[in-house]
Coordinates of C-alpha atoms (C1' of nucleotides) in Angstrom, one line a residue:
Chain A
X5 CA -16.5 3.4 -22.7
X6 CA -19.9 2.6 -24.3
X7 CA -21.7 5.5 -26.2
X8 CA -24.6 5.6 -24.2
X9 CA -24.8 8.5 -21.6
X10 CA -24.0 7.9 -18.4
X11 CA -26.8 8.5 -15.6
X12 CA -25.9 9.8 -12.2
X13 CA -27.5 8.9 -9.2
X14 CA -26.6 9.8 -5.7
X15 CA -27.4 7.4 -2.9
X16 CA -27.6 9.1 0.6
X17 CA -27.9 6.9 3.6
X18 CA -30.7 7.6 6.3
X19 CA -31.7 5.6 9.4
X20 CA -33.7 2.9 7.7
X21 CA -33.8 3.8 4.2
X22 CA -31.7 5.3 1.2
X23 CA -32.5 8.4 -0.7
X24 CA -31.7 8.0 -4.4
X25 CA -31.5 11.2 -6.3
X26 CA -30.8 11.2 -10.0
X27 CA -29.5 14.4 -11.7
X28 CA -28.1 15.6 -15.0
X29 CA -24.7 16.6 -16.1
X30 CA -25.2 20.1 -14.8
X31 CA -26.0 18.9 -11.3
X32 CA -29.8 19.7 -11.9
X33 CA -32.1 17.4 -10.2
X34 CA -34.2 14.9 -12.3
X35 CA -35.9 12.5 -9.7
X36 CA -35.7 11.6 -6.1
X37 CA -37.1 8.5 -4.2
X38 CA -36.9 6.9 -1.1
X39 CA -35.8 3.1 -0.9
X40 CA -36.8 1.2 2.3
X41 CA -33.7 -0.8 3.6
X42 CA -34.8 -4.2 1.8
X43 CA -35.2 -2.5 -1.8
X44 CA -32.1 -0.9 -2.4
X45 CA -29.9 -3.6 -3.8
X46 CA -32.8 -4.6 -6.2
X47 CA -33.4 -1.0 -7.4
X48 CA -29.7 -0.6 -7.8
X49 CA -29.5 -3.7 -9.8
X50 CA -32.1 -2.8 -12.1
X51 CA -30.5 0.6 -12.7
X52 CA -27.4 -1.0 -13.7
X53 CA -29.0 -3.2 -16.1
X54 CA -30.7 -0.3 -17.8
X55 CA -27.3 1.2 -19.0
X56 CA -24.2 3.2 -17.7
X57 CA -24.8 4.7 -14.3
X58 CA -22.3 6.5 -11.9
X59 CA -23.3 5.9 -8.4
X60 CA -22.2 9.0 -6.3
X61 CA -21.7 8.0 -2.7
X62 CA -20.3 9.4 0.2
X63 CA -17.9 6.7 0.1
X64 CA -17.5 3.2 -1.2
X65 CA -17.9 1.5 2.3
X66 CA -21.1 2.9 3.2
X67 CA -23.0 0.9 0.3
X68 CA -20.7 -1.7 -1.4
X69 CA -20.8 -4.2 1.5
X70 CA -24.5 -4.6 1.6
X71 CA -24.7 -4.4 -2.2
X72 CA -22.2 -7.2 -2.6
X73 CA -23.8 -9.3 0.2
X74 CA -27.0 -9.1 -1.8
X75 CA -25.0 -10.2 -4.9
X76 CA -25.5 -6.9 -6.8
X77 CA -22.2 -5.3 -8.5
X78 CA -22.0 -1.8 -9.9
X79 CA -19.6 -0.5 -12.5
X80 CA -18.9 2.8 -11.7
X81 CA -19.1 5.1 -8.6
X82 CA -17.9 8.4 -7.5
X83 CA -16.4 8.2 -3.9
X84 CA -16.9 11.7 -2.4
X85 CA -14.6 11.3 0.5
X86 CA -11.5 10.2 -1.5
X87 CA -12.1 12.5 -4.4
X88 CA -12.5 15.3 -1.8
X89 CA -8.9 14.6 -0.5
X90 CA -7.7 14.7 -3.9
X91 CA -9.4 17.7 -5.2
X92 CA -8.9 19.8 -2.1
X93 CA -4.9 19.2 -2.2
X94 CA -4.2 19.3 -6.0
X95 CA -2.2 21.9 -7.3
X96 CA -3.0 21.2 -10.8
X97 CA -5.8 23.9 -11.0
X98 CA -6.0 27.5 -9.8
X99 CA -8.9 26.8 -7.6
X100 CA -8.7 23.6 -5.7
X101 CA -11.7 22.1 -3.5
X102 CA -12.4 24.1 -0.4
X103 CA -11.5 21.9 2.6
X104 CA -14.4 20.7 4.4
X105 CA -14.3 18.6 7.7
X106 CA -17.4 16.7 7.0
X107 CA -16.0 15.2 4.0
X108 CA -12.5 14.1 5.3
X109 CA -12.4 10.4 6.1
X110 CA -12.4 9.5 9.8
X111 CA -9.0 8.0 10.6
X112 CA -10.1 5.4 13.2
X113 CA -11.0 2.3 11.2
X114 CA -14.3 3.2 9.5
X115 CA -14.6 -0.5 9.0
X116 CA -16.2 -1.5 12.4
X117 CA -18.3 1.0 14.4
X118 CA -17.2 1.1 18.0
X119 CA -19.6 -0.5 20.3
X120 CA -21.3 2.8 21.4
X121 CA -21.1 4.6 18.2
X122 CA -24.4 5.9 17.2
X123 CA -25.0 5.6 13.6
X124 CA -27.5 7.8 12.7
X125 CA -28.2 9.8 9.5
X126 CA -26.4 12.9 11.0
X127 CA -23.4 10.7 11.9
X128 CA -23.0 8.4 8.8
X129 CA -23.2 11.2 6.2
X130 CA -24.9 14.2 5.1
X131 CA -28.1 15.3 3.8
X132 CA -29.0 15.0 0.1
X133 CA -28.4 18.9 -0.4
X134 CA -24.8 18.3 1.4
X135 CA -24.0 15.5 -0.9
X136 CA -25.3 17.2 -4.2
X137 CA -23.6 20.4 -3.4
X138 CA -20.1 18.5 -2.7
X139 CA -20.4 16.6 -5.9
X140 CA -21.0 19.8 -7.9
X141 CA -18.1 21.7 -6.2
X142 CA -15.9 18.5 -7.0
X143 CA -17.1 18.4 -10.8
X144 CA -16.2 22.2 -11.0
X145 CA -12.8 21.5 -10.0
X146 CA -12.5 18.4 -12.2
X147 CA -13.6 20.7 -15.1
X148 CA -11.1 23.3 -14.4
X149 CA -8.3 20.8 -15.5
X150 CA -9.0 21.1 -19.1
X151 CA -6.8 18.1 -20.1
X152 CA -8.9 15.9 -18.1
X153 CA -6.3 14.7 -15.5
X154 CA -8.5 15.1 -12.4
X155 CA -11.4 13.5 -13.9
X156 CA -9.2 10.4 -14.7
X157 CA -7.6 10.6 -11.4
X158 CA -10.9 10.7 -9.5
X159 CA -12.6 8.0 -11.7
X160 CA -9.3 5.6 -11.0
X161 CA -9.6 6.5 -7.3
X162 CA -13.1 5.7 -7.1
X163 CA -12.6 2.5 -9.1
X164 CA -10.0 1.5 -6.7
X165 CA -12.5 2.0 -3.7
X166 CA -15.0 -0.4 -5.5
X167 CA -12.4 -2.8 -6.3
X168 CA -11.1 -2.7 -2.7
X169 CA -14.5 -3.7 -1.5
X170 CA -14.9 -6.3 -3.9
X171 CA -11.6 -8.0 -3.3
X172 CA -12.3 -7.8 0.5
X173 CA -15.4 -9.8 -0.1
X174 CA -13.7 -12.2 -2.5
X175 CA -10.7 -12.7 -0.5
X176 CA -7.5 -14.2 -1.4
X177 CA -7.7 -18.2 -1.9
X178 CA -5.8 -19.3 0.8
X179 CA -4.7 -23.1 1.5
X180 CA -4.5 -23.4 5.2
X181 CA -2.8 -26.6 5.1
X182 CA 0.0 -25.6 2.7
X183 CA 0.5 -22.8 5.2
X184 CA 0.7 -25.2 8.1
X185 CA 3.0 -27.3 6.3
X186 CA 5.3 -24.4 5.6
X187 CA 5.4 -23.4 9.3
X188 CA 6.1 -27.0 10.6
X189 CA 8.7 -27.5 8.1
X190 CA 10.4 -24.2 9.0
X191 CA 9.6 -23.6 12.6
X192 CA 9.4 -27.2 13.8
X193 CA 6.5 -29.1 15.4
X194 CA 4.3 -27.3 17.9
X195 CA 4.4 -28.8 21.2
X196 CA 1.2 -30.3 22.2
X197 CA 1.1 -28.3 25.4
X198 CA 1.8 -24.8 23.7
X199 CA 4.9 -22.9 23.8
X200 CA 7.3 -22.2 21.0
X201 CA 8.0 -24.6 18.2
X202 CA 10.8 -27.2 18.4
X203 CA 13.2 -25.4 16.2
X204 CA 13.0 -22.2 17.8
X205 CA 13.4 -24.0 21.4
X206 CA 16.7 -25.9 19.8
X207 CA 18.1 -22.6 18.4
X208 CA 17.3 -20.6 21.6
X209 CA 19.1 -23.1 23.8
X210 CA 22.1 -23.0 21.3
X211 CA 22.3 -19.2 21.3
X212 CA 21.9 -19.1 25.3
X213 CA 24.7 -21.6 25.7
X214 CA 27.3 -19.7 23.3
X215 CA 26.2 -16.4 25.2
X216 CA 26.5 -18.0 28.5
X217 CA 23.3 -17.0 30.0
X218 CA 20.9 -19.8 30.5
X219 CA 17.9 -17.7 31.2
X220 CA 18.3 -14.9 28.4
X221 CA 15.3 -13.8 27.0
X222 CA 16.0 -13.4 23.1
X223 CA 12.8 -11.5 22.5
X224 CA 14.0 -8.6 24.8
X225 CA 16.2 -6.2 22.5
X226 CA 18.1 -4.6 25.5
X227 CA 18.8 -7.8 27.5
X228 CA 20.0 -9.4 24.2
X229 CA 22.4 -6.6 23.4
X230 CA 23.9 -6.7 26.9
X231 CA 24.5 -10.4 26.7
X232 CA 26.2 -10.0 23.4
X233 CA 28.3 -7.4 24.9
X234 CA 29.2 -9.7 27.6
X235 CA 30.1 -12.2 25.0
X236 CA 32.5 -9.8 23.2
X237 CA 30.1 -8.9 20.3
X238 CA 30.2 -5.0 20.6
X239 CA 27.2 -4.3 18.1
X240 CA 25.2 -1.1 18.6
X241 CA 22.0 -2.7 17.9
X242 CA 20.6 -6.3 17.4
X243 CA 19.4 -5.7 13.9
X244 CA 20.5 -8.6 11.6
X245 CA 22.5 -6.3 9.1
X246 CA 24.8 -5.3 11.9
X247 CA 25.0 -8.7 13.7
X248 CA 26.1 -10.3 10.4
X249 CA 29.1 -8.4 10.6
X250 CA 30.3 -10.3 13.7
X251 CA 32.2 -13.4 13.9
X252 CA 30.9 -15.3 16.9
X253 CA 29.5 -18.7 17.3
X254 CA 26.1 -17.3 18.8
X255 CA 25.4 -15.2 15.4
X256 CA 24.3 -17.6 13.0
X257 CA 21.7 -19.4 15.1
X258 CA 20.6 -16.0 16.4
X259 CA 20.0 -14.6 13.0
X260 CA 18.1 -18.0 12.2
X261 CA 16.1 -17.5 15.4
X262 CA 15.2 -14.0 14.6
X263 CA 14.1 -15.0 11.1
X264 CA 11.9 -17.8 12.5
X265 CA 10.5 -15.7 15.4
X266 CA 9.4 -13.2 12.9
X267 CA 7.6 -15.7 10.8
X268 CA 6.0 -17.1 13.9
X269 CA 4.7 -13.7 15.4
X270 CA 3.7 -12.1 12.0
X271 CA 2.3 -15.0 10.0
X272 CA 2.3 -18.1 12.4
X273 CA -0.7 -20.3 13.6
X274 CA -2.4 -17.6 15.4
X275 CA -2.4 -15.3 12.2
X276 CA -3.8 -18.4 10.3
X277 CA -6.6 -18.9 12.8
X278 CA -7.4 -15.4 13.1
X279 CA -7.2 -14.2 9.3
X280 CA -8.0 -17.3 7.2
X281 CA -11.6 -18.6 7.1
X282 CA -13.2 -20.7 4.5
X283 CA -10.2 -21.0 2.5
X284 CA -10.0 -17.1 2.1
X285 CA -7.9 -14.4 3.5
X286 CA -9.7 -11.2 3.5
X287 CA -7.7 -8.0 4.2
X288 CA -9.0 -4.6 4.5
X289 CA -7.5 -2.4 1.9
X290 CA -7.2 1.3 2.8
X291 CA -7.6 3.3 -0.6
X292 CA -5.5 6.1 -0.7
X293 CA -4.2 5.4 2.8
X294 CA -0.7 6.5 1.8
X295 CA -0.3 10.3 0.7
X296 CA 1.3 9.4 -2.5
X297 CA -1.9 7.8 -3.4
X298 CA -0.7 4.0 -2.6
X299 CA -3.2 1.7 -0.7
X300 CA -2.5 0.8 2.8
X301 CA -4.1 -2.0 4.6
X302 CA -5.3 -2.7 8.0
X303 CA -5.4 -6.1 9.5
X304 CA -3.5 -9.2 8.8
X305 CA -0.7 -7.3 7.4
X306 CA -1.9 -8.0 3.8
X307 CA 0.7 -5.9 2.2
X308 CA 3.7 -7.5 4.1
X309 CA 2.9 -11.2 3.3
X310 CA 6.4 -13.0 3.4
X311 CA 7.5 -14.6 0.0
X312 CA 7.9 -17.8 2.0
X313 CA 4.1 -18.0 2.3
X314 CA 3.1 -17.3 -1.2
X315 CA 3.0 -21.2 -1.8
X316 CA -0.3 -21.0 0.5
X317 CA -2.1 -18.8 -2.1
X318 CA -3.7 -21.6 -4.2
X319 CA -6.6 -21.5 -6.6
X320 CA -9.9 -23.6 -6.1
X321 CA -10.0 -26.7 -7.8
X322 CA -11.0 -26.1 -11.3
X323 CA -9.6 -22.6 -10.9
X324 CA -6.3 -20.8 -11.7
X325 CA -4.4 -17.8 -10.4
X326 CA -3.2 -15.1 -12.8
X327 CA -0.1 -13.6 -11.1
X328 CA 1.3 -10.5 -12.6
X329 CA 3.6 -7.9 -11.6
X330 CA 5.5 -5.0 -13.5
X331 CA 9.4 -5.0 -13.2
X332 CA 10.8 -1.7 -12.2
X333 CA 7.5 0.3 -12.4
X334 CA 8.9 3.5 -10.8
X335 CA 11.9 4.1 -13.0
X336 CA 9.7 3.5 -16.1
X337 CA 7.3 6.3 -14.8
X338 CA 10.0 8.7 -14.1
X339 CA 11.4 8.0 -17.8
X340 CA 8.0 8.8 -19.2
X341 CA 7.0 11.5 -17.0
X342 CA 10.1 13.3 -17.7
X343 CA 10.0 12.5 -21.5
X344 CA 13.6 11.2 -21.1
X345 CA 14.0 9.3 -24.5
X346 CA 17.4 8.0 -23.2
X347 CA 16.1 6.4 -20.1
X348 CA 13.0 5.1 -22.1
X349 CA 15.5 3.5 -24.4
X350 CA 17.2 1.9 -21.4
X351 CA 13.9 0.6 -20.3
X352 CA 12.8 -0.9 -23.3
X353 CA 12.4 -4.7 -22.7
X354 CA 12.4 -6.6 -19.4
X355 CA 15.0 -5.5 -17.5
X356 CA 15.5 -1.7 -16.9
X357 CA 18.7 -2.1 -15.2
X358 CA 20.5 -4.1 -18.1
X359 CA 19.5 -1.3 -20.2
X360 CA 21.2 1.4 -17.9
X361 CA 24.2 -0.8 -18.1
X362 CA 24.3 -0.7 -21.9
X363 CA 24.1 3.1 -21.7
X364 CA 27.6 2.9 -20.2
X365 CA 26.4 4.9 -17.2
X366 CA 27.4 2.2 -15.0
X367 CA 29.3 -1.1 -15.3
X368 CA 27.1 -3.8 -13.6
X369 CA 23.6 -4.5 -13.1
X370 CA 23.9 -4.2 -9.2
X371 CA 25.2 -0.7 -9.6
X372 CA 22.5 0.4 -12.0
X373 CA 20.1 -0.9 -9.4
X374 CA 21.5 1.2 -6.5
X375 CA 22.2 4.1 -8.7
X376 CA 18.5 4.1 -10.0
X377 CA 17.1 3.5 -6.5
X378 CA 19.3 6.1 -5.2
X379 CA 18.1 8.8 -7.5
X380 CA 14.5 8.3 -6.7
X381 CA 15.1 8.1 -3.2
X382 CA 17.6 10.9 -2.7
X383 CA 20.6 8.7 -1.4
X384 CA 23.6 11.0 -0.9
X385 CA 25.9 8.8 1.0
X386 CA 27.4 5.2 0.2
X387 CA 27.7 3.2 -3.2
X388 CA 24.3 4.4 -3.9
X389 CA 24.9 8.0 -3.3
X390 CA 28.1 7.9 -5.3
X391 CA 26.6 6.3 -8.4
X392 CA 23.7 8.8 -8.7
X393 CA 25.8 11.7 -10.3
X394 CA 26.6 9.2 -13.2
X395 CA 23.1 9.1 -14.2
X396 CA 22.8 12.9 -14.4
X397 CA 25.1 12.7 -17.4
X398 CA 23.1 10.1 -19.3
X399 CA 19.6 10.8 -18.2
X400 CA 19.6 14.7 -17.7
X401 CA 15.8 15.0 -18.2
X402 CA 15.0 12.3 -15.7
X403 CA 17.2 13.3 -13.2
X404 CA 16.2 16.9 -13.5
X405 CA 12.6 16.1 -12.8
X406 CA 13.5 14.3 -9.4
X407 CA 16.1 16.9 -8.4
X408 CA 13.6 19.6 -9.3
X409 CA 11.0 17.9 -7.1
X410 CA 13.5 17.6 -4.3
X411 CA 14.4 21.4 -4.4
X412 CA 10.7 22.4 -4.3
X413 CA 10.2 20.3 -1.2
X414 CA 13.2 21.8 0.4
X415 CA 11.9 25.2 -0.2
X416 CA 8.6 24.1 1.5
X417 CA 6.7 23.8 -1.9
X418 CA 4.2 21.3 -3.1
X419 CA 4.9 18.8 -6.1
X420 CA 2.3 17.0 -8.1
X421 CA 2.0 13.4 -9.9
X422 CA 1.2 13.0 -13.5
X423 CA -2.6 13.2 -12.8
X424 CA -2.5 16.0 -10.2
X425 CA -2.4 14.4 -6.9
X426 CA -0.3 16.9 -4.9
X427 CA 2.1 16.5 -1.9
X428 CA 0.8 17.9 1.3
X429 CA 2.5 21.0 2.6
X430 CA 5.1 20.8 5.2
X431 CA 3.8 21.1 8.7
X432 CA 3.8 24.4 10.7
X433 CA 6.5 23.1 12.8
X434 CA 8.8 22.6 9.8
X435 CA 8.2 26.0 8.5
X436 CA 8.9 27.6 12.1
X437 CA 12.1 25.6 11.9
X438 CA 13.1 27.0 8.3
X439 CA 12.1 30.6 9.2
X440 CA 13.9 30.6 12.5
X441 CA 17.1 29.2 10.7
X442 CA 17.2 32.4 8.4
X443 CA 16.9 35.0 11.4
X444 CA 19.9 37.0 12.1
X445 CA 20.7 35.4 15.4
X446 CA 20.0 31.9 14.3
X447 CA 22.4 29.6 16.0
X448 CA 24.7 27.1 14.3
X449 CA 22.5 24.3 15.6
X450 CA 19.2 25.9 14.4
X451 CA 20.7 26.2 11.0
X452 CA 22.0 22.5 10.8
X453 CA 18.5 21.2 12.1
X454 CA 16.6 23.3 9.5
X455 CA 18.9 22.1 6.8
X456 CA 18.7 18.6 7.6
X457 CA 14.8 18.8 7.9
X458 CA 14.7 20.6 4.8
X459 CA 16.6 17.8 3.1
X460 CA 14.5 15.1 4.8
X461 CA 11.3 16.7 3.1
X462 CA 13.2 17.3 -0.1
X463 CA 13.7 13.3 -0.3
X464 CA 9.9 13.0 0.4
X465 CA 8.9 15.2 -2.5
X466 CA 11.4 13.7 -4.8
X467 CA 9.9 10.5 -4.2
X468 CA 6.2 11.5 -4.2
X469 CA 6.3 12.3 -7.8
X470 CA 7.5 9.0 -8.8
X471 CA 5.7 6.7 -6.2
X472 CA 2.4 8.5 -6.8
X473 CA 2.6 8.4 -10.4
X474 CA 3.4 4.6 -10.4
X475 CA 0.3 4.4 -8.0
X476 CA -2.0 6.1 -10.7
X477 CA -0.6 3.9 -13.3
X478 CA -1.6 0.8 -10.9
X479 CA -5.2 2.3 -10.2
X480 CA -5.8 2.5 -13.9
X481 CA -4.5 -1.0 -14.6
X482 CA -6.6 -2.3 -11.8
X483 CA -9.7 -0.4 -13.1
X484 CA -9.1 -1.6 -16.7
X485 CA -8.5 -5.1 -15.6
X486 CA -12.1 -5.3 -13.9
X487 CA -13.7 -3.8 -16.7
X488 CA -12.4 -6.3 -18.9
X489 CA -13.3 -9.2 -16.6
X490 CA -16.8 -7.9 -16.6
X491 CA -17.0 -8.5 -20.4
X492 CA -16.1 -12.2 -19.9
X493 CA -19.1 -14.5 -20.0
X494 CA -19.8 -16.7 -16.7
X495 CA -17.6 -19.7 -17.1
X496 CA -19.7 -22.9 -17.7
X497 CA -17.8 -25.5 -15.9
X498 CA -15.9 -24.2 -13.1
X499 CA -17.5 -25.1 -9.6
X500 CA -18.6 -22.0 -7.8
X501 CA -15.7 -20.2 -5.9
X502 CA -17.9 -18.0 -3.7
X503 CA -21.4 -16.8 -3.7
X504 CA -20.7 -13.3 -5.3
X505 CA -18.1 -14.6 -8.0
X506 CA -19.6 -18.1 -8.4
X507 CA -18.5 -18.4 -11.9
X508 CA -16.7 -15.2 -12.6
X509 CA -13.0 -14.3 -12.9
X510 CA -12.2 -11.7 -10.3
X511 CA -9.3 -9.8 -8.8
X512 CA -8.1 -11.2 -5.6
X513 CA -5.1 -9.1 -4.4
X514 CA -3.2 -6.1 -5.2
X515 CA 0.0 -5.0 -3.9
X516 CA 1.5 -1.6 -5.4
X517 CA 2.6 -3.0 -8.8
X518 CA 1.2 -6.7 -8.5
X519 CA -2.1 -8.3 -9.0
X520 CA -3.4 -11.8 -8.4
X521 CA -6.7 -13.0 -10.2
X522 CA -8.8 -16.0 -9.2
X523 CA -10.4 -17.3 -12.6
X524 CA -12.2 -20.4 -13.8
X525 CA -9.8 -22.4 -15.5
X526 CA -11.3 -22.0 -18.9
X527 CA -11.1 -18.4 -18.8
X528 CA -7.4 -18.3 -17.8
X529 CA -6.1 -17.3 -21.1
X530 CA -8.8 -14.6 -21.7
X531 CA -8.2 -13.2 -18.1
X532 CA -4.3 -13.2 -18.9
X533 CA -5.2 -11.2 -22.0
X534 CA -7.3 -8.7 -20.1
X535 CA -4.5 -8.1 -17.6
X536 CA -2.0 -7.6 -20.6
X537 CA -4.4 -5.4 -22.4
X538 CA -5.2 -3.4 -19.2
X539 CA -1.5 -2.7 -18.7
X540 CA -1.3 -1.1 -22.2
X541 CA -4.2 1.1 -21.8
X542 CA -2.9 2.4 -18.5
X543 CA 0.3 3.3 -20.1
X544 CA -1.5 4.9 -22.9
X545 CA -3.9 7.0 -20.6
X546 CA -1.0 8.3 -18.6
X547 CA 1.6 9.0 -21.2
X548 CA -0.3 9.2 -24.6
X549 CA 2.1 8.1 -27.3
X550 CA 5.3 8.5 -25.4
X551 CA 7.3 5.2 -26.0
X552 CA 7.7 3.7 -22.7
X553 CA 7.7 -0.1 -22.1
X554 CA 6.1 -1.3 -19.1
X555 CA 6.4 -5.0 -19.4
X556 CA 4.5 -7.5 -17.3
X557 CA 5.8 -10.7 -15.5
X558 CA 2.7 -12.8 -15.8
X559 CA 2.0 -16.5 -15.2
X560 CA -1.1 -18.6 -15.0
X561 CA -0.5 -21.1 -12.1
X562 CA -1.9 -23.1 -9.4
X563 CA -0.2 -21.1 -6.6
X564 CA 1.4 -17.8 -6.2
X565 CA 4.8 -19.3 -5.5
X566 CA 7.7 -18.0 -7.6
Chain B
dA1 C1' -4.2 -3.0 33.5
dT2 C1' -3.5 0.2 29.6
dC3 C1' -1.3 3.4 26.3
dG4 C1' 2.4 5.2 23.7
dT5 C1' 7.0 4.5 21.8
dG6 C1' 11.1 2.7 19.7
dG7 C1' 13.5 -1.5 17.6
dG8 C1' 13.2 -4.6 14.6
dC9 C1' 11.6 -6.4 10.0
dG10 C1' 8.3 -8.0 6.5
dC11 C1' 6.4 -5.9 1.8
dG12 C1' 6.7 -2.5 -2.6
Chain C
dA18 C1' 26.7 -5.1 1.6
dA19 C1' 24.5 -0.7 2.6
dA20 C1' 20.6 4.0 3.1
dG21 C1' 17.8 6.7 0.7
dC22 C1' 11.2 6.6 -0.2
dG23 C1' 6.6 4.7 1.4
dC24 C1' 3.9 1.2 4.7
dG25 C1' 1.8 -2.3 9.1
dC26 C1' 2.5 -5.2 12.7
dC27 C1' 4.8 -7.4 16.9
dC28 C1' 7.4 -7.1 20.8
dA29 C1' 9.2 -5.4 25.1
dC30 C1' 9.6 -1.6 28.2
dG31 C1' 8.5 2.8 30.6
dA32 C1' 5.0 5.9 31.8
dT33 C1' 0.5 6.5 33.4

DNA sequence: ATCGTGGGCGCG
DNA sequence: AAAGCGCGCCCACGAT
């Protein structure tokens, strides 16, 4: 934060121009001017150069693509759509934001307008008065939380929106040749005339032979299941967990086939051709796409890249990757949120699960892992469910926090993250089920169904507080990383990696608790330090002085391969 | 032909 | 080795 006062300028899109309205901290208008289409980027860049500005915009995607295309980066925004969702649902203040349909993000991809979508001033947004009124209303809610939680949450959410747009433009450096080599080594060569690769053809032949059905379509679940039954494998499904239980010569090649088939269909040559261009994979991130505050993605399965392909994430010549993730972020958040000193003590150092074992609650690391995950997810059966009660003895405060969250959900209530993002209310249908079950003439079946749905929702709210707070930590981490990278000077030696980030370290990928940076070689150490400092700041912003370790696994490398 | 759904599996 | 949270995507299949 600089000491200089922050200017606030709203940008409102119209047909061929943009209206820029500057206003003061009380929302009073100071000036207003129209910027013809060709002048927006230059004008914005000039205002940025004068000192800190917060750009108030309907949503990042309205302006950032064009600004970034023109090589202009801004430092702070307020994304009204994203903050509307947060402030409308928050239970952190007595008077949350009134819901307004015009400030709800439209679900069908706002990325590319459909062919016949009319994008006019009315459709793409709102009048200047609408924008200013909405921003003022949001500020009132933000101010109502005297501890600044909502201010931090909205700033972090907005920074995320900005970073998501920048990462889309930057892309993940992707080495197509490495990807192709992995595919060929795993799946076998592609036949010149098309069709499945060699290794899959061989496996399919082998499986059909063992199952005695020469024309079996292995990709049809019902047909495969019937063939397995005929061969004496009486599985109820064709999932790999279940199949692995059976002893039959077809099983091993079948499991291998399913693995290869998945790789081919999800991230095979077709994926490579569709999603990697010019050495970059450009996923579209959907900030706040998950109710807990996590990001979702659309296109290319960005958040499901298989580990086997990580070797294809490779820095450009003269550049490096910083690959960093947090080990066991969620239980660490839980310990800190609950102020559970004992659990925080177990979390000291790299491996929280080892600490849980040392506490005497369980005897092996595996048990610790299942117990902790079971506590956060609400496991009731299996080994995980059996281990959870042991944690209640050792970490009563942490367990009380998640147990209370679950109870609130079962009762139809709302729970909140550390910064005040609140869970949605259960659906009207859910509430009907519950009230019907309490009627005098409710049947046993009604009661059972209601009970089950109540527990389902309780597991959701139990996890919400933990997953959502972890998402907040990660957003602040991201924002602080970007802030520090902005302070680094341009690198002198590295070849330009892209037009926008020619000589600059930049964020390239984000996945819940992990980041990948693409950085000029000479700045690798400085960028790594930025990532570490940012993590420390995120922890302090969320939990003040509470002593919780959030250690990073960080390496500087050519590729993202483990 | 096109759409919605469920099984299955990748990620955290 | 599983079942307990959150996702997106591919495929086959049945309904339209």
